Amino acid sequence: GAGVSQSPRYKVTKRGQDVALRCDPISGHVSLYWYRQALGQGPEFLTYFNYEAQQDKSGLPNDRFSAERPEGSISTLTIQRTEQRDSAMYRCASSLAPRPIGTSGRGYEQYFGPGTRLTVT
Amino acid sequence: GENVEQHPSTLSVQEGDSAVIKCTYSDSASNYFPWYKQELGKRPQLIIDIRSNVGEKKDQRIAVTLNKTAKHFSLHITETQPEDSAVYFCAATFTGGFKTIFGAGTRLFVKA
């Protein structure tokens, strides 16, 4: 079936502009995560949704970053007044269940999208 | 605070040898520990995971061990092959299973 998709794949914007990054999770997946990944580093947690509810946004760097998932499916990460330090790969991931299930943890594994590479000039 | 430390940052092995990557986590309440493999220019992909109620899990050439007391977990790859060359990330879940914190990654080179 179709995996997690993200758009745009590449975004170049000028400093001060707003950008909106879109994530389309695997159909039926309850949970959706946003990460930022710098080159050569591990994904950095930004925020998490369970259905349409934003359960944890503690990783958002500042109030210029926001995210929504209004119908519990597609999510948008918005960065207002972009700065050069916002340049990075932004990835989303989805999982079937909000918590590990049983002893195997099946259903909780996160499937990552291809990412949006954001460059702020 | 919430933290996952991963070592080594770079690992080079000869084809056929074993590779071991180690991670430590800070939150004793963490209960789920996935490992991801990321090839150059690709997205991270889950290769194995372990729950806190299990001490060891194996899947063909890869295995993961967990020491809850010491808050350590490790990835073991046996009979390494050149296609195992990639960056490997460990991770741990925090705050009730919602937040996942990743290690900084280990770049594994398998020399033919």
CSV table of C-alpha atoms in Angstrom, one decimal:
chain,number,residue,atom,x,y,z
A,1,GLY,CA,0.0,0.0,0.0
A,2,ALA,CA,1.0,3.6,-0.1
A,3,GLY,CA,3.5,4.8,2.4
A,4,VAL,CA,3.8,8.1,4.2
A,5,SER,CA,4.0,11.0,1.7
A,6,GLN,CA,5.2,14.6,2.2
A,7,SER,CA,5.0,17.7,0.1
A,8,PRO,CA,6.7,19.6,-1.2
A,9,ARG,CA,9.9,17.5,-1.3
A,10,TYR,CA,12.0,20.6,-1.6
A,11,LYS,CA,11.2,24.1,-0.5
A,12,VAL,CA,13.4,27.2,-0.9
A,13,THR,CA,12.1,30.3,0.7
A,14,LYS,CA,13.4,33.7,1.6
A,15,ARG,CA,14.0,34.7,5.2
A,16,GLY,CA,10.8,36.1,6.8
A,17,GLN,CA,8.4,34.1,4.6
A,18,ASP,CA,5.9,31.6,6.0
A,19,VAL,CA,6.0,28.0,4.9
A,20,ALA,CA,3.6,25.1,5.2
A,21,LEU,CA,4.8,21.5,5.0
A,22,ARG,CA,2.3,18.7,4.4
A,23,CYS,CA,2.3,15.1,5.6
A,24,ASP,CA,-0.1,12.5,4.4
A,25,PRO,CA,0.1,9.4,6.7
A,26,ILE,CA,-0.6,5.8,5.9
A,27,SER,CA,-4.3,5.3,5.7
A,28,GLY,CA,-5.8,4.3,9.1
A,29,HIS,CA,-2.7,5.3,11.1
A,30,VAL,CA,-3.8,6.9,14.3
A,31,SER,CA,-0.6,8.6,15.4
A,32,LEU,CA,1.4,11.1,13.5
A,33,TYR,CA,4.8,12.6,14.4
A,34,TRP,CA,6.9,15.5,13.1
A,35,TYR,CA,10.7,15.5,13.3
A,36,ARG,CA,13.5,17.7,12.2
A,37,GLN,CA,16.7,16.0,11.0
A,38,ALA,CA,19.9,17.9,10.5
A,39,LEU,CA,22.5,16.4,8.2
A,40,GLY,CA,24.2,13.5,9.9
A,41,GLN,CA,22.1,13.7,13.0
A,42,GLY,CA,19.2,11.7,14.4
A,43,PRO,CA,15.6,12.9,14.0
A,44,GLU,CA,14.7,15.5,16.6
A,45,PHE,CA,11.1,15.2,18.0
A,46,LEU,CA,8.9,18.2,17.3
A,47,THR,CA,5.3,17.3,18.0
A,48,TYR,CA,2.9,14.3,18.1
A,49,PHE,CA,-0.8,13.8,17.2
A,50,ASN,CA,-3.2,11.1,18.3
A,51,TYR,CA,-6.1,11.4,15.8
A,52,GLU,CA,-6.7,15.1,15.6
A,53,ALA,CA,-5.4,15.9,19.1
A,54,GLN,CA,-2.0,17.3,19.5
A,55,GLN,CA,-0.7,15.3,22.5
A,56,ASP,CA,2.8,16.7,22.8
A,57,LYS,CA,4.3,19.8,21.3
A,58,SER,CA,7.2,20.1,23.6
A,59,GLY,CA,9.8,19.8,20.8
A,60,LEU,CA,8.6,22.8,18.8
A,61,PRO,CA,11.6,25.2,19.0
A,62,ASN,CA,9.5,28.4,19.5
A,63,ASP,CA,6.2,29.9,18.8
A,64,ARG,CA,6.9,30.4,15.1
A,65,PHE,CA,6.3,26.7,14.7
A,66,SER,CA,2.9,25.2,14.8
A,67,ALA,CA,1.2,22.1,13.6
A,68,GLU,CA,-2.3,20.8,13.0
A,69,ARG,CA,-4.2,17.7,12.0
A,70,PRO,CA,-7.8,18.9,11.9
A,71,GLU,CA,-9.5,15.7,10.6
A,72,GLY,CA,-7.1,13.2,12.1
A,73,SER,CA,-5.4,12.4,8.8
A,74,ILE,CA,-3.3,14.9,6.9
A,75,SER,CA,-1.1,17.2,9.0
A,76,THR,CA,0.5,20.5,8.3
A,77,LEU,CA,3.6,21.9,9.9
A,78,THR,CA,3.7,25.7,9.6
A,79,ILE,CA,6.8,27.8,10.2
A,80,GLN,CA,6.2,31.6,10.3
A,81,ARG,CA,8.8,34.2,9.6
A,82,THR,CA,11.4,31.7,8.6
A,83,GLU,CA,15.0,32.1,9.6
A,84,GLN,CA,18.1,30.6,8.2
A,85,ARG,CA,18.5,28.4,11.2
A,86,ASP,CA,15.2,26.7,10.2
A,87,SER,CA,16.9,25.1,7.2
A,88,ALA,CA,16.7,21.3,7.7
A,89,MET,CA,15.0,18.1,6.6
A,90,TYR,CA,11.5,17.9,8.1
A,91,ARG,CA,10.2,14.4,8.3
A,92,CYS,CA,6.9,13.1,9.5
A,93,ALA,CA,6.1,9.6,10.6
A,94,SER,CA,2.9,7.7,11.3
A,95,SER,CA,2.0,4.6,13.4
A,96,LEU,CA,-1.0,2.4,13.6
A,97,ALA,CA,-1.4,2.6,17.3
A,98,PRO,CA,-0.6,5.3,19.9
A,99,ARG,CA,1.1,2.9,22.3
A,100,PRO,CA,3.1,-0.3,22.0
A,101,ILE,CA,0.7,-3.2,21.8
A,102,GLY,CA,1.4,-6.4,23.8
A,103,THR,CA,4.8,-7.9,24.2
A,104,SER,CA,5.9,-7.4,20.6
A,105,GLY,CA,5.0,-3.7,20.4
A,106,ARG,CA,3.5,-4.4,17.0
A,107,GLY,CA,1.4,-1.5,15.6
A,108,TYR,CA,3.5,1.1,17.3
A,109,GLU,CA,6.4,1.2,14.9
A,110,GLN,CA,6.8,4.5,13.1
A,111,TYR,CA,6.9,4.7,9.3
A,112,PHE,CA,8.8,7.7,8.0
A,113,GLY,CA,8.0,9.9,5.0
A,114,PRO,CA,10.6,11.0,2.5
A,115,GLY,CA,10.9,14.4,4.1
A,116,THR,CA,10.8,18.0,3.0
A,117,ARG,CA,14.1,19.7,2.6
A,118,LEU,CA,13.7,23.3,3.6
A,119,THR,CA,16.2,25.9,2.7
A,120,VAL,CA,15.9,29.4,4.0
A,121,THR,CA,18.0,31.9,2.1
B,1,GLY,CA,16.1,15.7,30.9
B,2,GLU,CA,15.2,13.2,28.2
B,3,ASN,CA,18.3,11.9,26.5
B,4,VAL,CA,19.6,9.0,24.4
B,5,GLU,CA,23.3,8.6,24.0
B,6,GLN,CA,24.7,6.4,21.2
B,7,HIS,CA,28.2,5.0,20.7
B,8,PRO,CA,30.3,4.8,18.7
B,9,SER,CA,29.6,7.5,16.2
B,10,THR,CA,31.5,5.6,13.5
B,11,LEU,CA,32.2,1.9,13.2
B,12,SER,CA,34.2,0.2,10.5
B,13,VAL,CA,34.3,-3.6,10.3
B,14,GLN,CA,35.4,-6.3,7.8
B,15,GLU,CA,32.8,-8.2,6.0
B,16,GLY,CA,31.7,-11.2,8.0
B,17,ASP,CA,32.6,-9.7,11.3
B,18,SER,CA,30.1,-8.6,14.0
B,19,ALA,CA,29.1,-5.0,14.8
B,20,VAL,CA,27.8,-3.8,18.1
B,21,ILE,CA,26.2,-0.4,18.7
B,22,LYS,CA,25.3,0.7,22.2
B,23,CYS,CA,22.8,3.2,23.6
B,24,THR,CA,21.9,4.5,27.0
B,25,TYR,CA,18.7,6.3,28.0
B,26,SER,CA,17.8,8.6,30.8
B,27,ASP,CA,14.2,7.9,31.6
B,28,SER,CA,13.6,4.7,33.6
B,29,ALA,CA,10.0,4.8,32.5
B,30,SER,CA,10.9,4.3,28.9
B,31,ASN,CA,9.3,1.1,27.6
B,32,TYR,CA,9.9,0.9,23.9
B,33,PHE,CA,13.2,0.9,22.0
B,34,PRO,CA,13.3,0.8,18.2
B,35,TRP,CA,16.3,0.7,16.0
B,36,TYR,CA,16.3,2.4,12.5
B,37,LYS,CA,18.6,2.0,9.5
B,38,GLN,CA,19.0,5.0,7.2
B,39,GLU,CA,20.8,4.7,3.9
B,40,LEU,CA,22.2,7.8,2.2
B,41,GLY,CA,19.4,10.0,0.9
B,42,LYS,CA,16.7,7.6,2.2
B,43,ARG,CA,14.2,7.8,5.0
B,44,PRO,CA,14.9,5.9,8.3
B,45,GLN,CA,13.5,2.4,8.3
B,46,LEU,CA,12.7,0.3,11.4
B,47,ILE,CA,14.9,-2.9,11.5
B,48,ILE,CA,14.1,-4.2,15.0
B,49,ASP,CA,12.5,-3.1,18.2
B,50,ILE,CA,12.2,-4.3,21.8
B,51,ARG,CA,9.8,-3.7,24.7
B,52,SER,CA,10.9,-3.2,28.2
B,53,ASN,CA,9.5,-6.5,29.4
B,54,VAL,CA,11.9,-8.4,27.1
B,55,GLY,CA,15.6,-8.8,27.6
B,56,GLU,CA,16.6,-9.9,24.1
B,57,LYS,CA,15.1,-10.2,20.7
B,58,LYS,CA,16.6,-11.7,17.5
B,59,ASP,CA,15.7,-11.5,13.9
B,60,GLN,CA,18.1,-13.4,11.6
B,61,ARG,CA,21.4,-11.6,11.7
B,62,ILE,CA,20.3,-8.8,14.0
B,63,ALA,CA,19.6,-8.9,17.7
B,64,VAL,CA,18.9,-6.3,20.3
B,65,THR,CA,19.5,-6.6,24.1
B,66,LEU,CA,18.1,-4.5,26.9
B,67,ASN,CA,19.4,-4.0,30.4
B,68,LYS,CA,16.7,-2.0,32.2
B,69,THR,CA,18.7,-1.7,35.4
B,70,ALA,CA,21.6,-0.1,33.7
B,71,LYS,CA,19.3,1.7,31.1
B,72,HIS,CA,21.4,0.3,28.3
B,73,PHE,CA,20.4,-1.4,25.1
B,74,SER,CA,22.5,-2.6,22.2
B,75,LEU,CA,22.2,-3.7,18.6
B,76,HIS,CA,24.2,-6.6,17.4
B,77,ILE,CA,24.7,-7.4,13.7
B,78,THR,CA,26.4,-10.7,12.9
B,79,GLU,CA,28.0,-11.8,9.6
B,80,THR,CA,28.0,-8.2,8.3
B,81,GLN,CA,27.7,-7.6,4.6
B,82,PRO,CA,28.5,-4.5,2.5
B,83,GLU,CA,24.8,-3.7,2.2
B,84,ASP,CA,24.7,-3.3,6.0
B,85,SER,CA,26.7,-0.1,5.5
B,86,ALA,CA,24.4,2.8,6.6
B,87,VAL,CA,23.6,5.0,9.6
B,88,TYR,CA,21.9,3.3,12.5
B,89,PHE,CA,19.8,5.2,15.1
B,90,CYS,CA,18.6,3.9,18.4
B,91,ALA,CA,15.6,5.5,20.0
B,92,ALA,CA,13.5,5.4,23.2
B,93,THR,CA,10.0,6.4,24.0
B,94,PHE,CA,9.3,8.8,26.9
B,95,THR,CA,6.3,10.4,28.7
B,96,GLY,CA,3.8,7.6,28.3
B,97,GLY,CA,4.9,6.3,24.9
B,98,PHE,CA,4.2,9.5,22.9
B,99,LYS,CA,7.5,11.1,22.5
B,100,THR,CA,10.4,9.3,20.8
B,101,ILE,CA,14.0,10.5,21.3
B,102,PHE,CA,16.6,9.4,18.9
B,103,GLY,CA,20.3,8.9,19.4
B,104,ALA,CA,22.8,10.8,17.3
B,105,GLY,CA,23.5,7.8,15.0
B,106,THR,CA,26.3,5.4,14.2
B,107,ARG,CA,27.8,5.3,10.7
B,108,LEU,CA,28.6,1.7,10.0
B,109,PHE,CA,31.1,0.9,7.2
B,110,VAL,CA,31.4,-2.8,6.2
B,111,LYS,CA,34.5,-3.3,4.1
B,112,ALA,CA,34.4,-6.1,1.5
